mmCIF file of C-alpha atoms in Angstrom:
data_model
loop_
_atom_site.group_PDB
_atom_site.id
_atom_site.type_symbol
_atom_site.label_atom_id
_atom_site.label_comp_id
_atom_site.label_asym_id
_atom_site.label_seq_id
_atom_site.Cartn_x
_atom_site.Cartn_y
_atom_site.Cartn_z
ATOM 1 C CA UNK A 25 -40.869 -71.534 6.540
ATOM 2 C CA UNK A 26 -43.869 -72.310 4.377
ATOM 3 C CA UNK A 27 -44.471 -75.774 3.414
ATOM 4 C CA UNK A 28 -45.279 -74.441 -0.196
ATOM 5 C CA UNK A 29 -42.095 -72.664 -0.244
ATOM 6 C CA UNK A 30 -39.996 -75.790 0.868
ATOM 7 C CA UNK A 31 -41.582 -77.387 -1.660
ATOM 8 C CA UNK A 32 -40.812 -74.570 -3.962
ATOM 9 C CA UNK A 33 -37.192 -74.926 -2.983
ATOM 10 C CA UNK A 34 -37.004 -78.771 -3.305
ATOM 11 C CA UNK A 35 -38.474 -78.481 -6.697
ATOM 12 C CA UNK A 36 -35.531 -76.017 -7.841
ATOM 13 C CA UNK A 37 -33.025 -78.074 -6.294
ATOM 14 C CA UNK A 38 -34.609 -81.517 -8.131
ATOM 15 C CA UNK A 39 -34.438 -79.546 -11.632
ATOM 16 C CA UNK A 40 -31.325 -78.791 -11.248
ATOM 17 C CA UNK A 41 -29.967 -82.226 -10.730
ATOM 18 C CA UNK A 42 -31.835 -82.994 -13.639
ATOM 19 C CA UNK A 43 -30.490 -80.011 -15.686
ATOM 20 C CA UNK A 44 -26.766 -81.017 -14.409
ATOM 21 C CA UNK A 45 -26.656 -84.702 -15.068
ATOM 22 C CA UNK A 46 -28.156 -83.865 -18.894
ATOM 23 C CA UNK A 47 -25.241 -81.190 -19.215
ATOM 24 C CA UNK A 48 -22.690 -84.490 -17.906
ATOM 25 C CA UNK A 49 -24.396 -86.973 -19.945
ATOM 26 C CA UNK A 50 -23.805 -84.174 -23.132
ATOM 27 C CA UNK A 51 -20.461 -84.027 -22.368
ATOM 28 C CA UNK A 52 -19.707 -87.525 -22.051
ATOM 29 C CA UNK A 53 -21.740 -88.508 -25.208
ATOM 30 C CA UNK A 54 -19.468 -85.791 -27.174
ATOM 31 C CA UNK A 55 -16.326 -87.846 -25.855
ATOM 32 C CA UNK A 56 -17.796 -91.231 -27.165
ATOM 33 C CA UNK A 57 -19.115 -89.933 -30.453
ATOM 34 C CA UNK A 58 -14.821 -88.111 -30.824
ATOM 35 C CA UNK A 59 -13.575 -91.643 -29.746
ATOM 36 C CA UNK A 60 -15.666 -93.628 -32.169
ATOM 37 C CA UNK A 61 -16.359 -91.427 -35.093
ATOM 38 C CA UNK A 62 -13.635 -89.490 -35.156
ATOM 39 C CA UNK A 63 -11.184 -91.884 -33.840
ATOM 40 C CA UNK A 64 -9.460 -88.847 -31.465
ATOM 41 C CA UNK A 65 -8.350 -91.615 -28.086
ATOM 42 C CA UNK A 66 -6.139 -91.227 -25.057
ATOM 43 C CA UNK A 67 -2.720 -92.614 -25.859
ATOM 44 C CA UNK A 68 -3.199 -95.864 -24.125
ATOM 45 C CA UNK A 69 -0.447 -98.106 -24.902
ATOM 46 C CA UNK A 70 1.184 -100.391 -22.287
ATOM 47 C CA UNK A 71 4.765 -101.204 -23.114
ATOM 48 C CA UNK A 72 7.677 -101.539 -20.771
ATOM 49 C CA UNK A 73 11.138 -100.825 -21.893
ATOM 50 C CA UNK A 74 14.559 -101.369 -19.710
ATOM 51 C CA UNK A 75 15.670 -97.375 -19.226
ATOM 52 C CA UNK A 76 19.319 -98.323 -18.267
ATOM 53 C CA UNK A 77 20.127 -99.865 -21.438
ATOM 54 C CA UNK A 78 17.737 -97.691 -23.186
ATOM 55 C CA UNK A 79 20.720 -96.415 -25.639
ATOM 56 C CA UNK A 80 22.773 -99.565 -25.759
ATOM 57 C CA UNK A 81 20.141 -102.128 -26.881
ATOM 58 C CA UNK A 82 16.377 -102.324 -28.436
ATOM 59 C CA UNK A 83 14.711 -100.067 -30.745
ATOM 60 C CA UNK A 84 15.845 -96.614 -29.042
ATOM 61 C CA UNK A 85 19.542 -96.818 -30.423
ATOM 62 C CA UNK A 86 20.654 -93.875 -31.424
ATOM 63 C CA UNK A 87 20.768 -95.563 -35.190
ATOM 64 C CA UNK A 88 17.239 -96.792 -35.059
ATOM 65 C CA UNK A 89 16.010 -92.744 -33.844
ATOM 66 C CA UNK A 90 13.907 -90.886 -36.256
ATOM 67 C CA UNK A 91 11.827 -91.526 -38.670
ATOM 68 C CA UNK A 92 11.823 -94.816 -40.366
ATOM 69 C CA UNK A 93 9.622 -96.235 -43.380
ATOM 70 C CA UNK A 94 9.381 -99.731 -42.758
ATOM 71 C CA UNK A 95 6.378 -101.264 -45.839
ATOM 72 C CA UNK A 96 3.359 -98.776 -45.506
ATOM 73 C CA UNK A 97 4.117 -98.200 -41.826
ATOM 74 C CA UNK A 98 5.966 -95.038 -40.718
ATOM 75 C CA UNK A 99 7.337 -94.883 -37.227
ATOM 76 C CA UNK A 100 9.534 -91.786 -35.947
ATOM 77 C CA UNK A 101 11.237 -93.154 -32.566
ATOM 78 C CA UNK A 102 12.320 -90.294 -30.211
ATOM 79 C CA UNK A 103 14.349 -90.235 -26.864
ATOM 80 C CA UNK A 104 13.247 -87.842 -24.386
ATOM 81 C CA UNK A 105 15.901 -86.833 -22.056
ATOM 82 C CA UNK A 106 16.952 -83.929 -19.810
ATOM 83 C CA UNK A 107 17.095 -81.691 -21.226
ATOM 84 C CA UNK A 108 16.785 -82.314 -25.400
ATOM 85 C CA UNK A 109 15.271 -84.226 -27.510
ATOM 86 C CA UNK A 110 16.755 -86.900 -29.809
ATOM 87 C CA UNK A 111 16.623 -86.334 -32.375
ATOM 88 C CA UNK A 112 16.323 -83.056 -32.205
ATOM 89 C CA UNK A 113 13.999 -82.421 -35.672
ATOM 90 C CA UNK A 114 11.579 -85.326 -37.276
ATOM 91 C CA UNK A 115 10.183 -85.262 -40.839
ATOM 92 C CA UNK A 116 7.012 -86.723 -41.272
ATOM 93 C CA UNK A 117 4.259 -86.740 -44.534
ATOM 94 C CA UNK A 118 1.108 -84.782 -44.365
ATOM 95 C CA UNK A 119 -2.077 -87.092 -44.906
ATOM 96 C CA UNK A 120 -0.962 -90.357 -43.781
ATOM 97 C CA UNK A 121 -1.477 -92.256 -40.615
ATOM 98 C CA UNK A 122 2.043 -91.849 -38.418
ATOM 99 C CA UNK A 123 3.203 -93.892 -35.473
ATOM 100 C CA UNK A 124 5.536 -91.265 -32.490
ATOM 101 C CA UNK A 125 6.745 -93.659 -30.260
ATOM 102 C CA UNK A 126 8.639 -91.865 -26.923
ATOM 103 C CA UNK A 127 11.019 -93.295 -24.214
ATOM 104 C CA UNK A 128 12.788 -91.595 -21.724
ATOM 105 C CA UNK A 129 15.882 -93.103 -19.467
ATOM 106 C CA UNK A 130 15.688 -90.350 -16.592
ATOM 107 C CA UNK A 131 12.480 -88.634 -15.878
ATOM 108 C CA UNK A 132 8.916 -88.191 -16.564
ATOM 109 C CA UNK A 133 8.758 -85.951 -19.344
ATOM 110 C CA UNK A 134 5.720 -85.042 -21.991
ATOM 111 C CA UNK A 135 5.330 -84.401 -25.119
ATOM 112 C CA UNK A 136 2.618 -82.044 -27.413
ATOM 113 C CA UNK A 137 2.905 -80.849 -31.154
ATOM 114 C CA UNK A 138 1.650 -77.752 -31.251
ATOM 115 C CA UNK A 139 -2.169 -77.762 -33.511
ATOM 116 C CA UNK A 140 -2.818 -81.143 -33.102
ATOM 117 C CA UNK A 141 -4.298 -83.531 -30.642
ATOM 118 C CA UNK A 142 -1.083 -85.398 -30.176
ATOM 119 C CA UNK A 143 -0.101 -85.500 -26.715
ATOM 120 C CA UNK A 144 1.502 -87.752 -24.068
ATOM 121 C CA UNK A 145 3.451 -88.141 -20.800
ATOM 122 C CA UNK A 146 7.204 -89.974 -21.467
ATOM 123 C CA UNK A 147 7.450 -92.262 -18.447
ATOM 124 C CA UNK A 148 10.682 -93.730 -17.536
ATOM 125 C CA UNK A 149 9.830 -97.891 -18.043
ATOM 126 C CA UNK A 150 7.343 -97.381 -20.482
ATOM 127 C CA UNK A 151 7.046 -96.588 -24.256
ATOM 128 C CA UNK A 152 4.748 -94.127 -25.143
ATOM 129 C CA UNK A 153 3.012 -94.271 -28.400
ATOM 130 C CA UNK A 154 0.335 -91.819 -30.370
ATOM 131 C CA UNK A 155 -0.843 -92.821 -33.995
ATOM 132 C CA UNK A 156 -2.246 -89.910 -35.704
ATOM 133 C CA UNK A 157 -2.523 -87.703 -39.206
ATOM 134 C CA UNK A 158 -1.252 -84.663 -39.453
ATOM 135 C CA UNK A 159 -3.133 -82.709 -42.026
ATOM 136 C CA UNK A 160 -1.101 -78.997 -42.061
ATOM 137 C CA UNK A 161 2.266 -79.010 -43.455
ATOM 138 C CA UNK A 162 5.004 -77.005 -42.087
ATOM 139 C CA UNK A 163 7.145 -77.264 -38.747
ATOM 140 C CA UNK A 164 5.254 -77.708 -35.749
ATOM 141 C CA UNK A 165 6.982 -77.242 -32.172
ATOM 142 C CA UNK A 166 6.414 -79.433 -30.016
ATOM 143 C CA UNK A 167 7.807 -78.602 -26.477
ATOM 144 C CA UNK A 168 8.344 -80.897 -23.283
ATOM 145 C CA UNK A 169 5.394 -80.042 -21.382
ATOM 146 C CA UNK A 170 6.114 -81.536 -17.828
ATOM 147 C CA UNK A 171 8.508 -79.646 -15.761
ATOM 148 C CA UNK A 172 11.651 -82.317 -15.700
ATOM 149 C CA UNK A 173 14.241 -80.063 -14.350
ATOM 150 C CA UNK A 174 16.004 -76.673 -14.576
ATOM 151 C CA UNK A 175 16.651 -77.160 -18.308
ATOM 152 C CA UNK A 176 12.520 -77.733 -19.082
ATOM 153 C CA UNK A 177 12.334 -74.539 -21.041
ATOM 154 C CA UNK A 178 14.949 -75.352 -23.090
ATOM 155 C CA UNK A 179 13.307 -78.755 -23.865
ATOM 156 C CA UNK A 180 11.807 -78.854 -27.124
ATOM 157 C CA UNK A 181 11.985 -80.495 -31.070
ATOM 158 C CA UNK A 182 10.727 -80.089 -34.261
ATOM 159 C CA UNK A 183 7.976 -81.993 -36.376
ATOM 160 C CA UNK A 184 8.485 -81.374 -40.086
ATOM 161 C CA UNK A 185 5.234 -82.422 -41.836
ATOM 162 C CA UNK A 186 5.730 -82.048 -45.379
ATOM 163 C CA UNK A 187 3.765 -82.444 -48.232
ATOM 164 C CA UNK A 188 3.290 -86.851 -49.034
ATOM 165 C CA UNK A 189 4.980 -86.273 -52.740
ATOM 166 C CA UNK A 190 7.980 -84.686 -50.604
ATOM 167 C CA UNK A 191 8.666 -87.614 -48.220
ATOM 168 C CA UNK A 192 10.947 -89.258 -50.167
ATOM 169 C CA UNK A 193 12.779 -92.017 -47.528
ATOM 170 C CA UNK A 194 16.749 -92.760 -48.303
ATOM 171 C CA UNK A 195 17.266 -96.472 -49.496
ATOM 172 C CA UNK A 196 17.535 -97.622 -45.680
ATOM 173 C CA UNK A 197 13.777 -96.218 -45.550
ATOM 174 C CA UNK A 198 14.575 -93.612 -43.313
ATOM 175 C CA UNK A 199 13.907 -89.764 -43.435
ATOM 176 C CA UNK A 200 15.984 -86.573 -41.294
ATOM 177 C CA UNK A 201 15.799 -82.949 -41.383
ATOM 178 C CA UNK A 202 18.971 -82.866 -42.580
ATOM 179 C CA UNK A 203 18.628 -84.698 -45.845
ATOM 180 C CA UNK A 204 15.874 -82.015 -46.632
ATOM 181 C CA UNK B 23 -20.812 -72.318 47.988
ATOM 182 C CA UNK B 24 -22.429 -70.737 44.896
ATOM 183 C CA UNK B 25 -20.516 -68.773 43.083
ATOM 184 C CA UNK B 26 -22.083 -65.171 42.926
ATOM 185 C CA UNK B 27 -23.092 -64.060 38.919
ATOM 186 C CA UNK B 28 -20.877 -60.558 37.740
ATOM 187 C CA UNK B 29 -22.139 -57.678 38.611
ATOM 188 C CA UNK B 30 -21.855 -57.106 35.167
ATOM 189 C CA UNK B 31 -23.420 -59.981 33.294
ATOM 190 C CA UNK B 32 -26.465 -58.733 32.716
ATOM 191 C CA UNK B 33 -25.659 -55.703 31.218
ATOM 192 C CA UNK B 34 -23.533 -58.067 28.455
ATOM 193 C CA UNK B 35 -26.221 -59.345 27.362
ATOM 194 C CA UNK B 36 -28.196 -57.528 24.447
ATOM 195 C CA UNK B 37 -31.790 -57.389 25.580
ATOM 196 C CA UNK B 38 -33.671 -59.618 23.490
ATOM 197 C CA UNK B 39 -35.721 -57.124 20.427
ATOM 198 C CA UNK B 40 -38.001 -57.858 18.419
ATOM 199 C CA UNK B 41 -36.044 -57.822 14.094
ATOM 200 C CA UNK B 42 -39.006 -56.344 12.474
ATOM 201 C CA UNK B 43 -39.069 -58.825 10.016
ATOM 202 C CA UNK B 44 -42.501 -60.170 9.463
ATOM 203 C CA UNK B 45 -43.372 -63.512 8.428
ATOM 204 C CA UNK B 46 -44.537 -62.146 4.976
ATOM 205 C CA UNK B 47 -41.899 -60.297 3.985
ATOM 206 C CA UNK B 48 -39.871 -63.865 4.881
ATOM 207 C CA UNK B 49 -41.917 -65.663 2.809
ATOM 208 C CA UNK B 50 -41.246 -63.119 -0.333
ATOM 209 C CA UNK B 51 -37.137 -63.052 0.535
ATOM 210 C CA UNK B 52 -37.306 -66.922 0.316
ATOM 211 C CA UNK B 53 -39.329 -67.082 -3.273
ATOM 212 C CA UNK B 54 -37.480 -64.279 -4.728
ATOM 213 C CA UNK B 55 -33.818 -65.550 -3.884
ATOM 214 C CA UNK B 56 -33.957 -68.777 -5.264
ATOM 215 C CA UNK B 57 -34.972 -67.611 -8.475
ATOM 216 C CA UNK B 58 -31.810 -65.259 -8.570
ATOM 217 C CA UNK B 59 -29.749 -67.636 -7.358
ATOM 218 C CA UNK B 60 -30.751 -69.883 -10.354
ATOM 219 C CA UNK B 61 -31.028 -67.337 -12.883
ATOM 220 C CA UNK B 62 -27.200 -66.571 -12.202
ATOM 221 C CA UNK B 63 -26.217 -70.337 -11.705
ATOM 222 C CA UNK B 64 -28.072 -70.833 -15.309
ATOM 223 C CA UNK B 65 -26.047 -68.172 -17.182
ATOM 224 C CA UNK B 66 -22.213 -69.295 -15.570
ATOM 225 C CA UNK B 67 -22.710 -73.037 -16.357
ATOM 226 C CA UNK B 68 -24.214 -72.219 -19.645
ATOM 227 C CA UNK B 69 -21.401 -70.094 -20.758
ATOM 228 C CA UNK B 70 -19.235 -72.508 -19.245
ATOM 229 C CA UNK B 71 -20.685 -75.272 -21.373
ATOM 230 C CA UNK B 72 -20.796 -72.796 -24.080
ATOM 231 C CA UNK B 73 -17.075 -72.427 -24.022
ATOM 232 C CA UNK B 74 -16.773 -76.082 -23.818
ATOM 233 C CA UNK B 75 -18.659 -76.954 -27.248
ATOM 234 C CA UNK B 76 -17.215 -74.176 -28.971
ATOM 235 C CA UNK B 77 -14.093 -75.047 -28.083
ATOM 236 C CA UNK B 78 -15.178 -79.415 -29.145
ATOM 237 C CA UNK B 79 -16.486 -78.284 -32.354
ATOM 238 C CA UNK B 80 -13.465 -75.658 -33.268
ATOM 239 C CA UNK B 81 -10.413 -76.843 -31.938
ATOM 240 C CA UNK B 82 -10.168 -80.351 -30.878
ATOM 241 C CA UNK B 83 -12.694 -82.204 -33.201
ATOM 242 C CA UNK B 84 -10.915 -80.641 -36.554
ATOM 243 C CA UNK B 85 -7.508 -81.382 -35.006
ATOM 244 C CA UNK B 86 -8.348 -84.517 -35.889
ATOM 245 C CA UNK B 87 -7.250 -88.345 -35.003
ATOM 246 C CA UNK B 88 -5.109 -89.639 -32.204
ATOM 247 C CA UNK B 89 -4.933 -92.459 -30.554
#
């Protein structure tokens, strides 16, 4: 071969490193400018929760489940287990920032609402927990999305956003499907 | 005691022909390909990254915060 034509060849393969790191760079820069600007993160909280007395003491009682209006602070608290949600439906108000927070006592499960960015594994030992805003009202599925077992199909709940002058919480500040 | 070579050995091997490819026409293959090779590698990654920014600006940026 040529030495003008290796050179040739090494000068293709050196633009193209070039061209490829600018397209990485890009894409990182667009993942800093959604986490800072637009405030769109991983789920990175680091809790640990006792699953074998999961339903028996703590937060994740069945009375505490659901969504709760506790000041200007509303937290929905949902067990994931196989192969159902609980509860099974959660209301929540369009416009304003919401805290999901998951645990699970058997298996790794996730979580996604359908439309929105919200998603997270449910690790068993660990509290999962996604602040966000959802801006469309309506029902919005949102399905276990890691296999857990023959029932996974089956595995899915409702999110009820409705409109902020609708979310009207009962006097122990909490809010079900089934007062709607 | 050396071993004898086959009878047949010889005739095994393909006698050794010249390809016909001269060094010119080598020199043209090895200009022209890279440039194909690139052209097509240009047009995958950038509808690739295409599909990625459309997809950014669209879906997941007006889906709004999480965190």
């Amino acid at each position: 071969m040529r030495a003008d034509t290796e050179q040739d060849i090494l000068k293709t393969e050196l633009w193209w490193t070039a061209l490829v790191t600018a397209v990485v760079t890009a894409i990182m820069l667009a993942i800093i400018y959604a986490g800072l600007v637009h405030h769109i993160n991983p789920p990175s909280n680091i809790e640990t929760v006792d699953p074998k007395t999961l339903h028996l003491t703590g937060e994740f009682t069945e009375g505490n489940l659901g969504t709760r209006v506790d000041g200007s602070q509303i937290t929905s608290r949902i067990v994931a287990t196989q192969f159902a949600f609980q509860p099974q439906c959660i209301v929540m108000p369009a416009n304003r920032t919401v805290t999901l927070r998951f645990a699970t006592p058997d298996v790794i499960h996730g979580i996604l609402v359908t439309g929105t960015n919200v998603n997270t594994m449910i690790i068993p030992g660990y509290v999962s927990q996604v602040h966000t805003v959802f801006t469309k009202t309506g029902d919005l599925l949102m399905p276990c999305h890691e296999f857990c077992g023959l029932g996974h199909s089956q595995m899915w709940a409702t999110v009820r956003v409705v409109p902020e002058d609708e979310f009207k919480p009962g006097p122990d500040g909490r809010v079900t499907c089934d007062a709607r | 005691m050396a071993l004898a070579p086959h009878p047949n050995y010889s005739a095994q091997v393909p006698p050794r022909v010249d390809d016909a490819v001269d060094d010119v026409a080598l020199e043209r293959v090895m200009r022209e390909v890279p440039s194909g090779a690139l052209a097509l590698s240009l047009l995958t990654v950038g509808l690739l990254l295409l599909a990625w920014f459309l997809m950014y600006a669209f879906v997941f940026l007006p889906r709004g915060m999480v965190g």
